[in-house]
Short mmCIF file of C-alpha atoms in Angstrom, two decimals:
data_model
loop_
_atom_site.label_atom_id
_atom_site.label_comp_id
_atom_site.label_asym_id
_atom_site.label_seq_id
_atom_site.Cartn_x
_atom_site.Cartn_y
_atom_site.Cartn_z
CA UNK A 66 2.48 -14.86 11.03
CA UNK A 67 3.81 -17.83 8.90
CA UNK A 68 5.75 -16.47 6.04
CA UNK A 69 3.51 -16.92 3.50
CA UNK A 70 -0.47 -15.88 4.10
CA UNK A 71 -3.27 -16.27 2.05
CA UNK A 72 -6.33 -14.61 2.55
CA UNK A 73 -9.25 -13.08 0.11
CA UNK A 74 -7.18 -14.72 -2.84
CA UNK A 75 -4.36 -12.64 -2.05
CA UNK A 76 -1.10 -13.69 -0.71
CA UNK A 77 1.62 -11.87 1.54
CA UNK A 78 4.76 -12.86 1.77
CA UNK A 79 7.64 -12.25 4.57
CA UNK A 80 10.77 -10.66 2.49
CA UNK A 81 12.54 -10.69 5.82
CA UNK A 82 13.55 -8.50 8.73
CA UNK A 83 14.67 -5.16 8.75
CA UNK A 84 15.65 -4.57 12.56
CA UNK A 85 18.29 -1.63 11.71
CA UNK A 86 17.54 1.86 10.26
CA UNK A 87 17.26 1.93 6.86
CA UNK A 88 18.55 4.65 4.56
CA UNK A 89 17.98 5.73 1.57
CA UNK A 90 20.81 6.86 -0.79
CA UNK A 91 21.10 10.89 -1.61
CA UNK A 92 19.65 10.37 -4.94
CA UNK A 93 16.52 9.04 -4.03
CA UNK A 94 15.69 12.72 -3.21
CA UNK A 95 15.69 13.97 -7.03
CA UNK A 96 14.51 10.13 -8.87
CA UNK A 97 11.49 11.01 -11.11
CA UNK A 98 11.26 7.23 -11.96
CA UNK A 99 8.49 6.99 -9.32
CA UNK A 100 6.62 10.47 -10.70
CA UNK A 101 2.59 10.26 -11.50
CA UNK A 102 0.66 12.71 -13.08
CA UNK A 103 -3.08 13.91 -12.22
CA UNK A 104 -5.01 17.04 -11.73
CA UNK A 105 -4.32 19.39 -9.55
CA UNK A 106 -7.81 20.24 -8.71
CA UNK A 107 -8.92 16.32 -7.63
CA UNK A 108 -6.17 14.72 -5.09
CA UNK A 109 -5.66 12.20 -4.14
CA UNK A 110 -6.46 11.29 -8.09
CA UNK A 111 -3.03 10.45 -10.32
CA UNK A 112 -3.72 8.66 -13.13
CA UNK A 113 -0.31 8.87 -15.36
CA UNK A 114 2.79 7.64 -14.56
CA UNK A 115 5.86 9.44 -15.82
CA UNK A 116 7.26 6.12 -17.10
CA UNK A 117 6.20 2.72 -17.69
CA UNK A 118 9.06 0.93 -18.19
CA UNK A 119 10.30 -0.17 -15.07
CA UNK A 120 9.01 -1.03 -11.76
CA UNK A 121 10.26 -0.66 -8.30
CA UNK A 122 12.10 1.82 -6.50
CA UNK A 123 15.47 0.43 -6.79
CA UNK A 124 17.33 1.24 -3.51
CA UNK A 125 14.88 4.29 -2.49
CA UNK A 126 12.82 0.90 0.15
CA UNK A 127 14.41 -1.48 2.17
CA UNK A 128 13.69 -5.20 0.17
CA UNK A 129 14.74 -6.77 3.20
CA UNK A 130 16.42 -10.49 2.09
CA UNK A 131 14.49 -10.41 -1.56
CA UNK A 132 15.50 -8.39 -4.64
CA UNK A 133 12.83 -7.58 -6.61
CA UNK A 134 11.97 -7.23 -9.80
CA UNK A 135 12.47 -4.14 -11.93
CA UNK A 136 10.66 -5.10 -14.96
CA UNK A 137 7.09 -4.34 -15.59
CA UNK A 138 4.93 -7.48 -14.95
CA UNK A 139 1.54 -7.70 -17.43
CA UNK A 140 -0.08 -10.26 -15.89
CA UNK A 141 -3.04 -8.83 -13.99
CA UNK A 142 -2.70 -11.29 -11.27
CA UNK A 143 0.26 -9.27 -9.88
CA UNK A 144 -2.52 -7.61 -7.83
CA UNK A 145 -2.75 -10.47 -5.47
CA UNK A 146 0.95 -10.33 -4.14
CA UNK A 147 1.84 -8.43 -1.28
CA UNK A 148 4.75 -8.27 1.18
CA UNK A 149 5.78 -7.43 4.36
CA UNK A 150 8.95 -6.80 6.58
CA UNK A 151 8.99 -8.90 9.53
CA UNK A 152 10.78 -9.06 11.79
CA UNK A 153 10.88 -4.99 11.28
CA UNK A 154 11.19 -2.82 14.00
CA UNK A 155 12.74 0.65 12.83
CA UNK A 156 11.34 2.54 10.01
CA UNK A 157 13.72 4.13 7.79
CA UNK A 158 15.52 7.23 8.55
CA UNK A 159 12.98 10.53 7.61
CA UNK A 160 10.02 8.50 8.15
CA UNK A 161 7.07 8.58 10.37
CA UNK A 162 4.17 6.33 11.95
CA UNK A 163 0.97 6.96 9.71
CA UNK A 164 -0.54 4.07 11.50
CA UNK A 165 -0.59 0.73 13.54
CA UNK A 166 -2.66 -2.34 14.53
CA UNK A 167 -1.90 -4.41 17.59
CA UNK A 168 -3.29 -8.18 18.31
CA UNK A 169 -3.04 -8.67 21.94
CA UNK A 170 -2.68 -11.98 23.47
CA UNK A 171 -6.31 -12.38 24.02
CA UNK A 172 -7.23 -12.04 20.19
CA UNK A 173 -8.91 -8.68 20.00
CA UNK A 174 -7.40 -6.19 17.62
CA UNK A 175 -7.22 -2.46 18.10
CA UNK A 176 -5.76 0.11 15.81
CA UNK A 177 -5.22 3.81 14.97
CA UNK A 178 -3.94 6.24 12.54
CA UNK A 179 -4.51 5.45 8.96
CA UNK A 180 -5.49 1.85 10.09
CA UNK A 181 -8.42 3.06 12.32
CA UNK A 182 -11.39 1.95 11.69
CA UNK A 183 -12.90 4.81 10.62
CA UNK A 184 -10.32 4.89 7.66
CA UNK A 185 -10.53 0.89 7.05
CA UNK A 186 -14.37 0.11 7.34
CA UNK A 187 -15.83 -1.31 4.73
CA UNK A 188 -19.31 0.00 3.45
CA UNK A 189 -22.35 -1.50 2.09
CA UNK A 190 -22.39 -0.06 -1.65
CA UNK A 191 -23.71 -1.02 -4.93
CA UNK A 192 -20.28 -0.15 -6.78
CA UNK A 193 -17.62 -2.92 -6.64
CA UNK A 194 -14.62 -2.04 -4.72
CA UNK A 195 -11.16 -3.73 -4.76
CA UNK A 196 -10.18 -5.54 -1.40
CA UNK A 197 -8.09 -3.09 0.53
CA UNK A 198 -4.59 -4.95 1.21
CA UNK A 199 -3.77 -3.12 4.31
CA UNK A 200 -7.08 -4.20 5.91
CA UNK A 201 -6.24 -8.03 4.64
CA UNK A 202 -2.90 -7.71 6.47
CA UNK A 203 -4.29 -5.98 9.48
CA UNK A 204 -6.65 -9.26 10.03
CA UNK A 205 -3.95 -11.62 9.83
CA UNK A 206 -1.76 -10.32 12.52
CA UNK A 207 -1.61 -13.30 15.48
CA UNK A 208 -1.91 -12.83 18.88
CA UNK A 209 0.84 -10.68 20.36
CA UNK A 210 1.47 -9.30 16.80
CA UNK A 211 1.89 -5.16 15.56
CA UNK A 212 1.57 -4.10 12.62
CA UNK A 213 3.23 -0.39 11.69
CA UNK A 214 2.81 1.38 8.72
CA UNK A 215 4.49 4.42 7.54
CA UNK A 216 5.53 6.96 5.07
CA UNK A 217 8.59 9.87 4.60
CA UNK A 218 7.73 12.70 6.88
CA UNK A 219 7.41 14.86 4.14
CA UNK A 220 4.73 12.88 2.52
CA UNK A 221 0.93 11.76 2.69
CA UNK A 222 -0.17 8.76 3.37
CA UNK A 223 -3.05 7.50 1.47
CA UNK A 224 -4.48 3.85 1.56
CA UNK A 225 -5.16 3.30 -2.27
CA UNK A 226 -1.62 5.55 -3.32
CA UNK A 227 0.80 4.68 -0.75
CA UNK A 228 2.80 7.61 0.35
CA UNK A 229 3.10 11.22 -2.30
CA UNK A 230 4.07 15.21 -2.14
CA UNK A 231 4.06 17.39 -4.84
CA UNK A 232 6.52 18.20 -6.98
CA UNK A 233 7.16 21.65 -7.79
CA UNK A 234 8.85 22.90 -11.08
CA UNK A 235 8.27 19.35 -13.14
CA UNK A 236 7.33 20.34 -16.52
CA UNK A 237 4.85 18.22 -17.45
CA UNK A 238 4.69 17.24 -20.97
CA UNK A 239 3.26 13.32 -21.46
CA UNK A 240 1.76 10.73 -19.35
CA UNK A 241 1.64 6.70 -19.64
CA UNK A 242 -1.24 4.13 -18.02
CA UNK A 243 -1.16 0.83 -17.80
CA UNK A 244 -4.39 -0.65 -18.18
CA UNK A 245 -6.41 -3.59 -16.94
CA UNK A 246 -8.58 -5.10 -19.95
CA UNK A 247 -12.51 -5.00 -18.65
CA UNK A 248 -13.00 -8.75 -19.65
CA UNK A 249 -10.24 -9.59 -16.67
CA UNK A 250 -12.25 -8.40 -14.02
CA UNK A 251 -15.53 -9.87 -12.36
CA UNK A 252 -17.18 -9.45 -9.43
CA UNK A 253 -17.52 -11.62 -6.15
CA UNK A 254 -19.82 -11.06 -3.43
CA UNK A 255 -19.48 -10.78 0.30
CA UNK A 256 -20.93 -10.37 3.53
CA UNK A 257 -20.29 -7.63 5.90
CA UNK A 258 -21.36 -6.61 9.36
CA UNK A 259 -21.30 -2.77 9.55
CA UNK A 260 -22.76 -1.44 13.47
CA UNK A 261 -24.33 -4.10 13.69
CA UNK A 262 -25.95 -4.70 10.42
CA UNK A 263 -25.43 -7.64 7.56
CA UNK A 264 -24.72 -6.07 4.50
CA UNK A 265 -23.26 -7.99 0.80
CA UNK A 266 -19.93 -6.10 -0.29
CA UNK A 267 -19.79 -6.18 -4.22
CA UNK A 268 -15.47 -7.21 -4.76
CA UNK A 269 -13.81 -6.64 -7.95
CA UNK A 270 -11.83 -9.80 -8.65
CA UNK A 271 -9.72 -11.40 -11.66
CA UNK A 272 -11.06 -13.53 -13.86
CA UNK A 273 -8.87 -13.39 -16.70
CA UNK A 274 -5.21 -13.30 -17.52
CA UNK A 275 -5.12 -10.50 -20.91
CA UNK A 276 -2.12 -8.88 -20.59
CA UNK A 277 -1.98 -5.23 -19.16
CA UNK A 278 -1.37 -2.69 -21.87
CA UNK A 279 0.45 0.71 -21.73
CA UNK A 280 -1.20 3.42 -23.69
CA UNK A 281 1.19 7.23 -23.81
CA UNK A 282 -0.50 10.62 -23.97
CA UNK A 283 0.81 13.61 -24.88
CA UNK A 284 -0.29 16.70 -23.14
CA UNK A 285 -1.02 20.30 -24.48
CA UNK A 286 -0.42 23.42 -22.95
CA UNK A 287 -3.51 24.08 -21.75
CA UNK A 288 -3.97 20.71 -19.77
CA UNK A 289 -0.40 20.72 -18.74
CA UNK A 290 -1.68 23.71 -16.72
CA UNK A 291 -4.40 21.59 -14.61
CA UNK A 292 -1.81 18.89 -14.35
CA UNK A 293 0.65 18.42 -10.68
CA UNK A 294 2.99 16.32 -10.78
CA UNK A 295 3.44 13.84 -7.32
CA UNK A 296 6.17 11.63 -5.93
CA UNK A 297 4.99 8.58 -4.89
CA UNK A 298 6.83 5.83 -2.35
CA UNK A 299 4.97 2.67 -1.38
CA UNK A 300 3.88 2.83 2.06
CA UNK A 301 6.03 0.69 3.98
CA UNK A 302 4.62 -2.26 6.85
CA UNK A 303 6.53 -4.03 9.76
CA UNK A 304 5.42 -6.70 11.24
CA UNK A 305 6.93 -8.02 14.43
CA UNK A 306 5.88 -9.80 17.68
CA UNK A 307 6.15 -8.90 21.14
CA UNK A 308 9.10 -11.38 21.17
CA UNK A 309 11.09 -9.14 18.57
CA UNK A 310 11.90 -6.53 20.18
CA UNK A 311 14.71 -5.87 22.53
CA UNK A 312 14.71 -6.42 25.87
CA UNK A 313 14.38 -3.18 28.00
CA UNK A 314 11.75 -2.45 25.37
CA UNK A 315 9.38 -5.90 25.31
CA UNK A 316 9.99 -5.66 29.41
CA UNK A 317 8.53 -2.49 29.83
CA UNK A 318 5.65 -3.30 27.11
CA UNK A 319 4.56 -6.93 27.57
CA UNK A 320 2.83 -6.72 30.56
CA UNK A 321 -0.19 -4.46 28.97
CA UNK A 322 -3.05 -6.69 27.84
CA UNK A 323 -5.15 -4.15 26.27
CA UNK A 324 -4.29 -3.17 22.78
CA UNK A 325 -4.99 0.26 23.66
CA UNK A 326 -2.10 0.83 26.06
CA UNK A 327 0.01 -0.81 23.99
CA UNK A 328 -0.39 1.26 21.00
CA UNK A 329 0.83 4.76 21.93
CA UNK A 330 4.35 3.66 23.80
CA UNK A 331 5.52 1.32 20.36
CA UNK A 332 3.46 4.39 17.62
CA UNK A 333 6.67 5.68 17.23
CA UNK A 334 9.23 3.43 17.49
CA UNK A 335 8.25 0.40 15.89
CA UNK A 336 7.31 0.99 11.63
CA UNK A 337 7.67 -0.65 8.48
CA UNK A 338 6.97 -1.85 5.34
CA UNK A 339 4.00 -2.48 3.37
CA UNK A 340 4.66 -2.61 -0.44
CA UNK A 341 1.09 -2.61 -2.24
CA UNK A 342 0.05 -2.41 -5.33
CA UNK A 343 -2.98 -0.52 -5.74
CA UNK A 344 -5.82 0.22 -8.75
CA UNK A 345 -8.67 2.82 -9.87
CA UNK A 346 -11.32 2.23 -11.85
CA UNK A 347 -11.74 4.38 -14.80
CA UNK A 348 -14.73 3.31 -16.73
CA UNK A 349 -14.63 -0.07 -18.04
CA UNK A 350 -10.63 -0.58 -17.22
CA UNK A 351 -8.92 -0.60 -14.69
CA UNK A 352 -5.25 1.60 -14.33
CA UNK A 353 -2.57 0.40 -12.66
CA UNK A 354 -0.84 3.31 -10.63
CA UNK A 355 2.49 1.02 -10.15
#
C-alpha cells in the first residue's frame, strides 16, 4: 500500500512500522481518560465519555513515527482520517489476533475473525449506515498484503467501538457527548452486490463543517444504577507484506498461494494497529464515541 490511500472519501495514512513488541507503561492499567459510559442492559451501546477534553491514549498505543494529537478536534471531517502501522508485524505485549485479511498474489482476498465476512458484509437497508473503516482498509490491501487486527486479551473487540471490558467499582456520577450537528450529515448512495443480488446502500456522509459540540450530564442515583462503566482502546491494524517479515518466517510462508493456508500459520504472530474513529446515530445527531 502507498502511504497515503484514499478510498470512499476517506483517507489512511501509514504512521510507520512497528516491527518490535510494543509495551504499554504500568499505568495504562488504571487510566480512566479513555472511560465511556452506557447501560448496562444494551452492550455494545456507550454513549458518554468520562471526559471530553482530550483525545488519544497518550503512551497506552504504539504511534509508530507520528505523535498525535491530544487535543479534541471539532471539525466533523476528522471522521475521514484513519491510520495504520505498516510495516507492523508484532502486536503489543497482552494482546491478541481478533482478526486478519490476506491478499494473495493472485488478487483474491480471504479473511477471518472479526474481518470475516459474515461480520463485514454490508446489507441492503433503508437506514443510512456510516462506511465501516476496517472494511475500507481490508479492500485496499495489494497483492501479497495482510492485514491483522487486534485488541488486549482481556478485552472485546467490536467493529464500531474498537476494543472495551468493564470496569468494576467506577462510581459513576456524570457523562459528556460530543455531538455531530444534523445539518453536517447527508446521505450518498451506493451499489452493492449481496449473494448475488444488486442492492443501493444508503451512506451517511459530511456535508457540512459546524463544529462538534460537547454537552455534560449529570446522573442521579437511580440511573447511575443502570449505568457500566467500559474501558475502551482503539483496535489496533498492521499492515505488512510478504516481503516484511523475517526470513525463516516469509520462507516457510511464501510458497502458499491460497489465502486460506496462509491465514492460520501468520493469525497469531503477525497483528497491529488500526486506530478508528467511530460514530452512532442518536436521533437527528450524531455522537462521537472518541
Amino acid at each position: 500500500m502507498p502511504s497515503i490511500s484514499i478510498t470512499e472519501g476517506y483517507t489512511f495514512t501509514n504512521w510507520g512500522p512497528l516491527t518490535t513488541t510494543f509495551t504499554a507503561p504500568a499505568s495504562c492499567a488504571t487510566a480512566t481518560g479513555n472511560y465511556q459510559i452506557g447501560l448496562n442492559t444494551t452492550f455494545p451501546v456507550f454513549d458518554y465519555e468520562v471526559q471530553c477534553s482530550t483525545a488519544g491514549y497518550g503512551d497506552c498505543i504504539p504511534s509508530g513515527t507520528i505523535s498525535p494529537t491530544t487535543t479534541a478536534n471539532d471539525d466533523p471531517t476528522i471522521i475521514y482520517s484513519q491510520a495504520y502501522l505498516s510495516p507492523g508485524l508484532y502486536c503489543p505485549s497482552g494482546w491478541a489476533t481478533k482478526g486478519i485479511a490476506v491478499r494473495d498474489a493472485d488478487k483474491s482476498l480471504s479473511s477471518s475473525g472479526i474481518l470475516s465476512p459474515s461480520t463485514t458484509a454490508t446489507m441492503p437497508t433503508f437506514v443510512p449506515q456510516w462506511q465501516n473503516p476496517a472494511t475500507l482498509l481490508m479492500d485496499l490491501l495489494d497483492p501479497s498484503e495482510t492485514l491483522v487486527m487486534c485488541c488486549p486479551d482481556s478485552m472485546t473487540a467490536d467493529l464500531a467501538y474498537g476494543c472495551y471490558s468493564t470496569v468494576s467499582g467506577y462510581k459513576i456520577t456524570e457523562g459528556h457527548v460530543r455531538v455531530l450537528p444534523a445539518t453536517d450529515i447527508g446521505i450518498s448512495t451506493k451499489t452493492i452486490i449481496v449473494g448475488g443480488s444488486t442492492s443501493t446502500q444508503l451512506n451517511n456522509i459530511i456535508t457540512d463543517v459546524q463544529p462538534i459540540s460537547v454537552t455534560s450530564r449529570t446522573f442521579s442515583p437511580s440511573e447511575a444504577s443502570r449505568l457500566v462503566a467500559v474501558s475502551i482502546l482503539p483496535m489496533l491494524s498492521l499492515v505488512h507484506h510478504q516481503s516484511d517479515l523475517p526470513t525463516a518466517t516469509s520462507s516457510k510462508t511464501a510458497s502458499p498461494t491460497s489465502s486460506a493456508s496462509r491465514v492460520a500459520p501468520n493469525a497469531n504472530a503477525w497483528l497491529g494497529g488500526f486506530l478508528a474513529m467511530y460514530l452512532v446515530a442518536l436521533s437527528a445527531s450524531v455522537i462521537f464515541q472518541y
